[in-house]
Coordinates of C-alpha atoms in Angstrom, one line a residue:
R19 CA 83.2 159.6 -39.7
D20 CA 83.4 155.9 -38.6
T21 CA 84.8 155.6 -35.0
S22 CA 84.2 151.8 -34.6
V23 CA 87.1 149.6 -33.7
T24 CA 87.6 146.2 -35.2
G25 CA 89.8 143.3 -34.2
V26 CA 89.8 144.3 -30.5
Q27 CA 89.2 141.6 -27.9
T28 CA 87.6 142.5 -24.6
C29 CA 87.7 140.8 -21.3
A30 CA 85.5 141.1 -18.2
L31 CA 87.4 142.1 -15.1
P32 CA 86.1 140.5 -11.9
I33 CA 84.3 142.7 -9.4
L34 CA 85.6 142.0 -5.9
Q35 CA 83.1 141.6 -3.1
V36 CA 84.0 143.0 0.3
T37 CA 85.5 140.1 2.2
G38 CA 85.9 141.7 5.6
G39 CA 85.7 144.8 7.6
S40 CA 88.4 146.7 9.4
G41 CA 89.8 144.3 12.0
Q42 CA 88.5 141.3 10.0
P43 CA 90.9 139.5 7.7
G44 CA 90.8 139.2 4.0
R45 CA 92.9 136.6 2.1
D46 CA 94.6 136.6 -1.3
G47 CA 96.7 133.6 -2.0
D48 CA 99.1 132.8 0.9
L49 CA 98.6 136.3 2.4
Q50 CA 96.0 137.2 5.0
F51 CA 95.5 141.0 5.4
T52 CA 94.0 142.7 8.4
V53 CA 93.4 146.4 8.6
T54 CA 94.2 147.4 12.2
G55 CA 93.7 151.1 11.9
V56 CA 93.2 154.1 9.6
D57 CA 94.4 157.7 10.4
C58 CA 93.4 160.4 7.9
T59 CA 94.7 163.3 9.9
K60 CA 98.4 163.6 8.9
N61 CA 99.6 166.5 6.9
S62 CA 103.1 165.1 6.6
V63 CA 105.1 161.9 7.2
G64 CA 108.6 161.3 8.3
T65 CA 110.8 162.7 11.1
A66 CA 112.2 166.2 11.0
P67 CA 114.1 167.4 9.1
L68 CA 113.3 164.6 6.6
T69 CA 109.5 165.0 6.1
M70 CA 107.1 165.0 3.2
K71 CA 104.0 167.2 3.1
A72 CA 100.8 165.8 1.6
D73 CA 99.0 167.5 -1.3
G74 CA 95.8 166.9 0.6
V75 CA 96.0 164.7 3.7
F76 CA 97.7 161.4 4.3
C77 CA 95.5 158.5 5.2
L78 CA 97.7 156.0 6.9
V79 CA 96.3 152.5 6.7
S80 CA 97.8 150.1 9.3
L81 CA 98.0 146.5 8.3
T82 CA 99.0 143.1 9.7
I83 CA 99.9 140.6 7.0
D84 CA 100.2 136.8 7.8
N85 CA 102.1 134.7 5.3
S86 CA 100.9 131.0 5.4
G87 CA 103.1 130.2 2.4
T88 CA 106.5 128.4 2.3
K89 CA 108.3 131.4 0.6
D90 CA 108.9 135.0 1.7
A91 CA 106.4 137.4 0.2
D92 CA 107.0 141.0 -0.8
L93 CA 104.1 143.5 -0.5
N94 CA 104.3 145.6 -3.6
P95 CA 102.6 149.0 -3.2
F96 CA 101.9 149.2 -6.9
F97 CA 99.3 146.4 -6.6
Q98 CA 97.3 148.0 -3.7
E99 CA 94.5 150.6 -3.8
A100 CA 92.0 152.3 -1.6
T101 CA 88.6 153.7 -2.6
D102 CA 87.0 156.8 -1.0
S103 CA 83.3 157.6 -0.4
K104 CA 83.1 159.3 -3.8
G105 CA 84.3 156.2 -5.6
D106 CA 87.7 157.7 -6.4
V107 CA 90.6 155.2 -6.3
H108 CA 93.9 156.1 -4.6
F109 CA 97.2 154.3 -4.7
P110 CA 99.9 154.3 -2.0
D111 CA 102.1 157.4 -2.2
L112 CA 105.5 155.8 -3.0
A113 CA 107.5 158.9 -2.1
A114 CA 105.8 159.0 1.3
L115 CA 106.9 155.4 1.9
V116 CA 110.5 156.5 1.5
F117 CA 110.0 159.1 4.3
M118 CA 108.3 156.8 6.7
D119 CA 110.2 154.8 9.4
D120 CA 111.6 151.6 7.9
A121 CA 109.6 149.6 10.6
D122 CA 106.4 150.9 9.1
S123 CA 107.0 150.7 5.4
F124 CA 106.9 147.0 4.4
T125 CA 110.4 147.3 3.0
D126 CA 111.3 143.8 4.2
P127 CA 109.5 140.7 2.9
V128 CA 106.9 139.0 5.0
P129 CA 108.7 135.8 6.1
A130 CA 107.3 132.4 5.2
G131 CA 105.0 131.3 8.0
G132 CA 105.4 134.7 9.6
T133 CA 103.7 138.1 10.2
A134 CA 104.6 141.7 9.3
K135 CA 103.0 144.9 10.4
G136 CA 103.2 148.2 8.6
I137 CA 101.5 151.2 7.1
L138 CA 100.4 152.2 3.6
P139 CA 100.2 156.0 3.1
F140 CA 97.6 157.4 0.7
D141 CA 97.6 161.1 -0.2
V142 CA 94.0 162.0 -0.6
P143 CA 92.1 165.3 -0.9
A144 CA 91.3 166.9 2.4
G145 CA 87.9 165.8 3.7
S146 CA 88.1 162.4 1.9
T147 CA 86.9 159.3 3.7
L148 CA 88.4 155.9 2.7
T149 CA 85.7 153.2 2.5
S150 CA 87.7 150.2 1.3
I151 CA 91.1 148.9 0.5
E152 CA 91.9 146.3 -2.1
L153 CA 95.0 144.3 -1.3
H154 CA 96.9 141.9 -3.6
E155 CA 99.6 139.2 -3.1
S156 CA 100.8 139.8 -6.6
F157 CA 99.9 141.8 -9.8
N158 CA 97.8 138.9 -11.2
S159 CA 96.1 137.7 -8.1
P160 CA 92.4 138.3 -7.6
G161 CA 92.9 140.4 -4.4
T162 CA 90.8 140.9 -1.4
K163 CA 88.7 144.0 -0.6
I164 CA 88.3 145.1 3.0
A165 CA 85.7 147.6 4.1
I166 CA 86.9 150.6 6.2
P167 CA 84.2 151.9 8.5

């Protein structure tokens, strides 16, 4: 049986090089991202009685974002990802964002010329170690990859 495909176009996706380490900034467009901490010890997020339990463990990645642009910028969690030591990719847990304190969840835009601090929660298998995080200003921006020691 012939399993070949005809008429399909392919494109090469860029491979991001690590542009910084934890505590060192990485830039994508008008946004400069700095990882200020990683805590992979949380079994749940939220404040009792409104909490959410992790399937594995929550890795909470603390970020500072500086916006050098002239417009407010939204950090969309759909465009962010973290990679663990096995090479598995994890995306922020959107439900966990709802349970986190508003001050930590990037629910407000990063003001033009301003700074925002917050946390992205990743639900990863217990024992996982995050090695990098890839952050994007928008869905079609190249992104920046920051190493997590």
